[in-house]
Coordinates of C-alpha atoms and ligand atoms in Angstrom, one line a residue:
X660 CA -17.8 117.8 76.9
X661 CA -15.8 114.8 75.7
X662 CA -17.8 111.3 76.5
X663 CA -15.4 108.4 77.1
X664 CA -18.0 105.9 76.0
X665 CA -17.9 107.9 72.8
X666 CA -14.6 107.6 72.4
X667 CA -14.5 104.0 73.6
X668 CA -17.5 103.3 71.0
X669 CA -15.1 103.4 68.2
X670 CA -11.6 101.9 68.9
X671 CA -10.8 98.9 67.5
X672 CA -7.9 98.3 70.3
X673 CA -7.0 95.9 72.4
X674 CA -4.9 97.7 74.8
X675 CA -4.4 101.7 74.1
X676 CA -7.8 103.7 75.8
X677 CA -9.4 100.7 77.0
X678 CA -8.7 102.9 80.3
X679 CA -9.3 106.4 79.6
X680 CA -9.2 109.0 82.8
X681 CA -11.1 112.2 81.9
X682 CA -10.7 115.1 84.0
X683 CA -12.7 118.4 83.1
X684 CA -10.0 121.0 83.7
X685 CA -6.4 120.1 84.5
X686 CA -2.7 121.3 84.8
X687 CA -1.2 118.7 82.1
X688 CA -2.2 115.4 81.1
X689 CA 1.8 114.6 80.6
X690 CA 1.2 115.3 84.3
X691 CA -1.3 113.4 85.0
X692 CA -0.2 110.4 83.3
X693 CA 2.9 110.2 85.0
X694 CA 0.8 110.8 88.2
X695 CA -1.2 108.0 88.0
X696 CA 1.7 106.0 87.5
X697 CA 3.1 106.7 90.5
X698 CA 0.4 106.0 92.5
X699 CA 0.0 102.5 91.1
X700 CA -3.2 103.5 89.1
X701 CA -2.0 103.4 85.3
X702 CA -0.6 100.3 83.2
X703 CA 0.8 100.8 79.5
X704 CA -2.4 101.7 77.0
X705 CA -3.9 104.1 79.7
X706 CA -5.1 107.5 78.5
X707 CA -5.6 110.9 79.9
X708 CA -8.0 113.5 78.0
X709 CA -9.2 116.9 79.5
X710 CA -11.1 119.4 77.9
X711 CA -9.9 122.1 79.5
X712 CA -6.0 121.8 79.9
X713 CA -4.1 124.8 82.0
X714 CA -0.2 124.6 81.9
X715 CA -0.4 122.6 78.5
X716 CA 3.4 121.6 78.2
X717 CA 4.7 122.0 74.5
X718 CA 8.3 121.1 73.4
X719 CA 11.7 123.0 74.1
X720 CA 10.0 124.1 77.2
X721 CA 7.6 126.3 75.3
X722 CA 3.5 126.2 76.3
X723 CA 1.1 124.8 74.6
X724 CA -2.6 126.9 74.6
X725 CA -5.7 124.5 74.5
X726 CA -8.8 126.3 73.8
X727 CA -11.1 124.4 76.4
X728 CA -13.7 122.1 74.8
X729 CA -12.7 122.7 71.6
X730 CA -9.7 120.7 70.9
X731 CA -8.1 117.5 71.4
X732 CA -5.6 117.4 74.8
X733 CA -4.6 113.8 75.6
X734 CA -1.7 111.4 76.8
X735 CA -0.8 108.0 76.4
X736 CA 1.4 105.7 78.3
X737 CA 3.5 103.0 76.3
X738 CA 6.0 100.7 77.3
X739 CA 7.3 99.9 74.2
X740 CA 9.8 96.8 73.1
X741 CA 12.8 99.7 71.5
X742 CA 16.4 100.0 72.7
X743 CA 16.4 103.8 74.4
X744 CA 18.6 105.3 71.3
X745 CA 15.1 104.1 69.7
X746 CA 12.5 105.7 71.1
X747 CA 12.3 108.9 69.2
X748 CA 10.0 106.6 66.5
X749 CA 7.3 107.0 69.0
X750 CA 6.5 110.5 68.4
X751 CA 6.8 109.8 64.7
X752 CA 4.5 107.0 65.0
X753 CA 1.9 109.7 66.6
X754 CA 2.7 111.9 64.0
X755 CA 1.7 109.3 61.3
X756 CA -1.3 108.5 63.2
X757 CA -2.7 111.4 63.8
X758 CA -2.8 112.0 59.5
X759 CA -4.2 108.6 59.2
X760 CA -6.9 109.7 61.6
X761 CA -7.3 113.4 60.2
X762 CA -7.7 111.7 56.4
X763 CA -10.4 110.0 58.1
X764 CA -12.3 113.1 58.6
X765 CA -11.1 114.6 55.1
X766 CA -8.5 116.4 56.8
X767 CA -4.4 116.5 54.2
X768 CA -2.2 116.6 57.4
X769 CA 1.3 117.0 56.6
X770 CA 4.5 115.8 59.0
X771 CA 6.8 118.1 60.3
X772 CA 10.3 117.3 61.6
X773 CA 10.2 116.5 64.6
X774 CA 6.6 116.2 65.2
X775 CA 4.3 118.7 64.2
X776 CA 1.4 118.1 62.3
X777 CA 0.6 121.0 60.1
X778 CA -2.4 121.4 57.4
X779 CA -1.9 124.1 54.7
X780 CA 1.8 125.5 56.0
X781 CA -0.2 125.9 59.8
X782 CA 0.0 124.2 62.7
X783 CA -2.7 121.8 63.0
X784 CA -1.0 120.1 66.2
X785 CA 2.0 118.8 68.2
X786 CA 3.4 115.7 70.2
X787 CA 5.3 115.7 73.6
X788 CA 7.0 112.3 74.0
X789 CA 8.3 112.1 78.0
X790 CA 10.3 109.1 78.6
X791 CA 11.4 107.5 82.2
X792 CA 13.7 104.4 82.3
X793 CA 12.7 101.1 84.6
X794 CA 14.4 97.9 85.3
X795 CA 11.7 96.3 83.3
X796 CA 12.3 99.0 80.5
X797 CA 11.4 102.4 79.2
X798 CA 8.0 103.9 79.8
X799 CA 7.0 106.6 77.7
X800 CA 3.8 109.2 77.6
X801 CA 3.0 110.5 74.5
X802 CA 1.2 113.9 75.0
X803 CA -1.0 114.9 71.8
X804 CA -3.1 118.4 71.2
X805 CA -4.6 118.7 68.1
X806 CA -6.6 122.0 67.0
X807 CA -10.0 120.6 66.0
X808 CA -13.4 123.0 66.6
X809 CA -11.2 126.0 67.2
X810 CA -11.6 129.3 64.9
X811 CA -9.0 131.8 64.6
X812 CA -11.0 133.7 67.2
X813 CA -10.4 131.5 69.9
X814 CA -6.6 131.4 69.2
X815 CA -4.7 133.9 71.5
X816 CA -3.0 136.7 69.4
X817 CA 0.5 135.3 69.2
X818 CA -0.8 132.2 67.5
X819 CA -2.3 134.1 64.2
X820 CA -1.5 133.2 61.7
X821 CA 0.5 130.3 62.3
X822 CA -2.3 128.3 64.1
X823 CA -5.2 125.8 62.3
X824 CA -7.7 123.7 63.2
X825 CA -9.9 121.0 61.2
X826 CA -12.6 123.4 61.9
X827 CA -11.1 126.6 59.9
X828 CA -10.2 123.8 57.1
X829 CA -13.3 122.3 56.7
X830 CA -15.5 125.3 57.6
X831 CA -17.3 123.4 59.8
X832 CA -17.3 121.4 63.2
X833 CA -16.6 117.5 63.9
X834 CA -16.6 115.2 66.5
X835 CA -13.6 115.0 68.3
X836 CA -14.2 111.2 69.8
X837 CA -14.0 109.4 66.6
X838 CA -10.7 111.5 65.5
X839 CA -9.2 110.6 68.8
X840 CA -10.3 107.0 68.7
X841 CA -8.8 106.5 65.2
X842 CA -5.4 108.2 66.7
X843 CA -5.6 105.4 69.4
X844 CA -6.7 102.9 66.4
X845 CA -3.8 103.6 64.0
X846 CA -0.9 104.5 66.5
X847 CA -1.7 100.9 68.2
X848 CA -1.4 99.2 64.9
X849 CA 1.7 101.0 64.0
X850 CA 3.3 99.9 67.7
X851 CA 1.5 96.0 67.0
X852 CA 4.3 96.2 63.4
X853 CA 7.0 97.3 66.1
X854 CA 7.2 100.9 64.6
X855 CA 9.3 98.6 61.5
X856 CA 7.8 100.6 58.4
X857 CA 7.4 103.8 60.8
X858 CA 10.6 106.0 59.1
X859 CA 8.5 105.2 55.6
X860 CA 5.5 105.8 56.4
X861 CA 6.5 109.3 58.5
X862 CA 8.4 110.4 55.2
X863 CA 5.9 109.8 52.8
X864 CA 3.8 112.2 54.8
X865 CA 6.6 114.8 55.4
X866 CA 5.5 118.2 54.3
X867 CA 9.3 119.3 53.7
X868 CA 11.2 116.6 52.2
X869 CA 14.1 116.9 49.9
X870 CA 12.9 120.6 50.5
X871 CA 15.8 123.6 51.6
X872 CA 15.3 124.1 55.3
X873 CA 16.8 125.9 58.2
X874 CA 17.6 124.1 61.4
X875 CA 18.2 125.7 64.9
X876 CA 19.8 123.0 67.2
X877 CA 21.2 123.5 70.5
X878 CA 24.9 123.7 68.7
X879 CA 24.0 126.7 66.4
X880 CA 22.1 126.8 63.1
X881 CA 22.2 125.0 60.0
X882 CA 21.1 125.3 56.0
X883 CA 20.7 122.5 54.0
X884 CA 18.4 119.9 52.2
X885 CA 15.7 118.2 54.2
X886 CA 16.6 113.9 53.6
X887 CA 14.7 112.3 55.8
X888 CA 14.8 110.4 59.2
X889 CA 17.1 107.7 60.0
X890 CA 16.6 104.5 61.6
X891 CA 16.3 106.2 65.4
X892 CA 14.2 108.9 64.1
X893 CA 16.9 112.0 63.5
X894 CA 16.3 114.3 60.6
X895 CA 19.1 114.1 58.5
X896 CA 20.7 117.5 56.9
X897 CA 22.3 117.2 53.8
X898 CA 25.3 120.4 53.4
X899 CA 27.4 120.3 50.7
X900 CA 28.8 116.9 51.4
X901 CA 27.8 116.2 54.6
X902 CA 24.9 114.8 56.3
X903 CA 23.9 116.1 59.9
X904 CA 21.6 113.9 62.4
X905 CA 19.3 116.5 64.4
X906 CA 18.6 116.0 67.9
X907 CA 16.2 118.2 69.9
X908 CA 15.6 121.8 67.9
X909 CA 13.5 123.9 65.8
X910 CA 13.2 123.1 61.5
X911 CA 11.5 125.8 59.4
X912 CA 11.2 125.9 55.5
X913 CA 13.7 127.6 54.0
X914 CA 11.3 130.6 51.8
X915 CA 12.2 130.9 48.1
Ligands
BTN1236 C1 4.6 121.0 70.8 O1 5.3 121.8 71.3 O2 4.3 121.1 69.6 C2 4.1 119.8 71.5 C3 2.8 120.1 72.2 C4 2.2 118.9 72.9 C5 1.0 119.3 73.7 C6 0.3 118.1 74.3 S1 -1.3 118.5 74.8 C7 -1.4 117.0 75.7 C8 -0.1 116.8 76.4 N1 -0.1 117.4 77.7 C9 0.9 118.4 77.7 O3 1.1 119.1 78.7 N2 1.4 118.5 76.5 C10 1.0 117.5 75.6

């Protein structure tokens, strides 16, 4: 079982987890985040963990499967100072912070665009950024699950072999509350810089680019040469002459 005063033992914060909510088993913490919210009981920094996470929400309206006590199944609630066209850094900013946190641990996490976090060509973990507009600015939860003390056995099926955890990479278990604390750690020094060297810092741990990929966006698909992010956090396409922005969709390596 996660302990909060573990966690809480190791950031060096001032605002994100200094209010952590732990609930053993639970729908979403996305959910849950929001929830608390609503009724008044959440200001920005607040974070929801669960061990045991039910109807895990994963991007493009996918699931996402947490193995429960094994892995790490959190949110965080920002209210960050970014113009709404903006806010797509946040989930890089996760991204970068979770490899800060994993190198920690002796863990090569890689970047993928948009924001997966994958370890040896596998998916180590993902982000789910949920954003709600108030008249004193946006408010965004930042939904993390990170495979950490999973083995391939405790994967369903459908996830072999495209699923990893720290575990299978370092052949043996760690603590998950210092790896989430140094998440909270370097994510709240990134937002403390105002996200300025984020783009930078997310490309210099992108596992794919300059690389050939393949993109499948909501307008069709598209081959070309992985550039980087721009300023709002797109991945840019380069075909031929042109370069495309990417909104919401699915990247994969191109093989060969
Ligand atoms: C993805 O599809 O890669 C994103 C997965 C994000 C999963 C996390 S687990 C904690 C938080 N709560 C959810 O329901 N989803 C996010």
């Amino acid at each position: 079982m996660l302990s909060v005063e573990a966690v809480q033992s190791h950031l060096t914060t001032r605002h994100l987890g200094r209010e952590i909510a732990y609930y053993p088993s639970t729908g979403s913490t996305n959910d849950d985040l929001w929830s608390l919210l609503d009724a008044g009981k959440a200001k920005a920094g607040q974070v929801v963990i669960t061990d045991d996470q039910r109807s895990g929400k994963g991007r493009q309206g996918r699931r996402w499967f947490s193995a429960a006590g094994l892995g790490l199944t959190f949110s965080v609630l920002l209210r960050p100072e970014l113009p709404p066209e903006r806010l797509g850094l946040l989930s890089l900013g996760g991204g970068v912070a979770v490899v800060d946190a994993l190198a920690l641990e002796g863990i090569k996490g890689r970047l993928k665009w948009p924001n997966d976090i994958v370890c040896e060509g596998r998916k180590l973990g993902g982000i789910l950024a949920e954003s709600r507009m108030t008249d004193e600015g946006p408010l965004v939860v930042i939904g993390l699950g990170i495979n950490v003390n999973e083995r391939i056995v405790d994967f369903p099926a459908e996830l072999h072999p495209a699923a990893v955890s720290v575990y299978m990479v370092l052949g043996k278990p760690i603590q998950r509350e210092p790896l989430l604390a140094g998440i909270l750690n370097h994510l709240e020094e990134l937002l403390a810089d105002s996200l300025d060297d984020v783009t930078s810092l997310w490309q210099e741990r992108c596992d794919h680019l300059g690389r050939p990929v393949r993109f499948q966006g909501p307008d069709g698909r598209l081959e070309g040469r992985f550039t980087g992010v721009n300023p709002a956090g797109q991945g840019l396409i380069e075909t031929g002459s042109e370069i495309h922005e990417l909104t919401a969709g699915d990247l994969d390596l191109k093989p060969g």
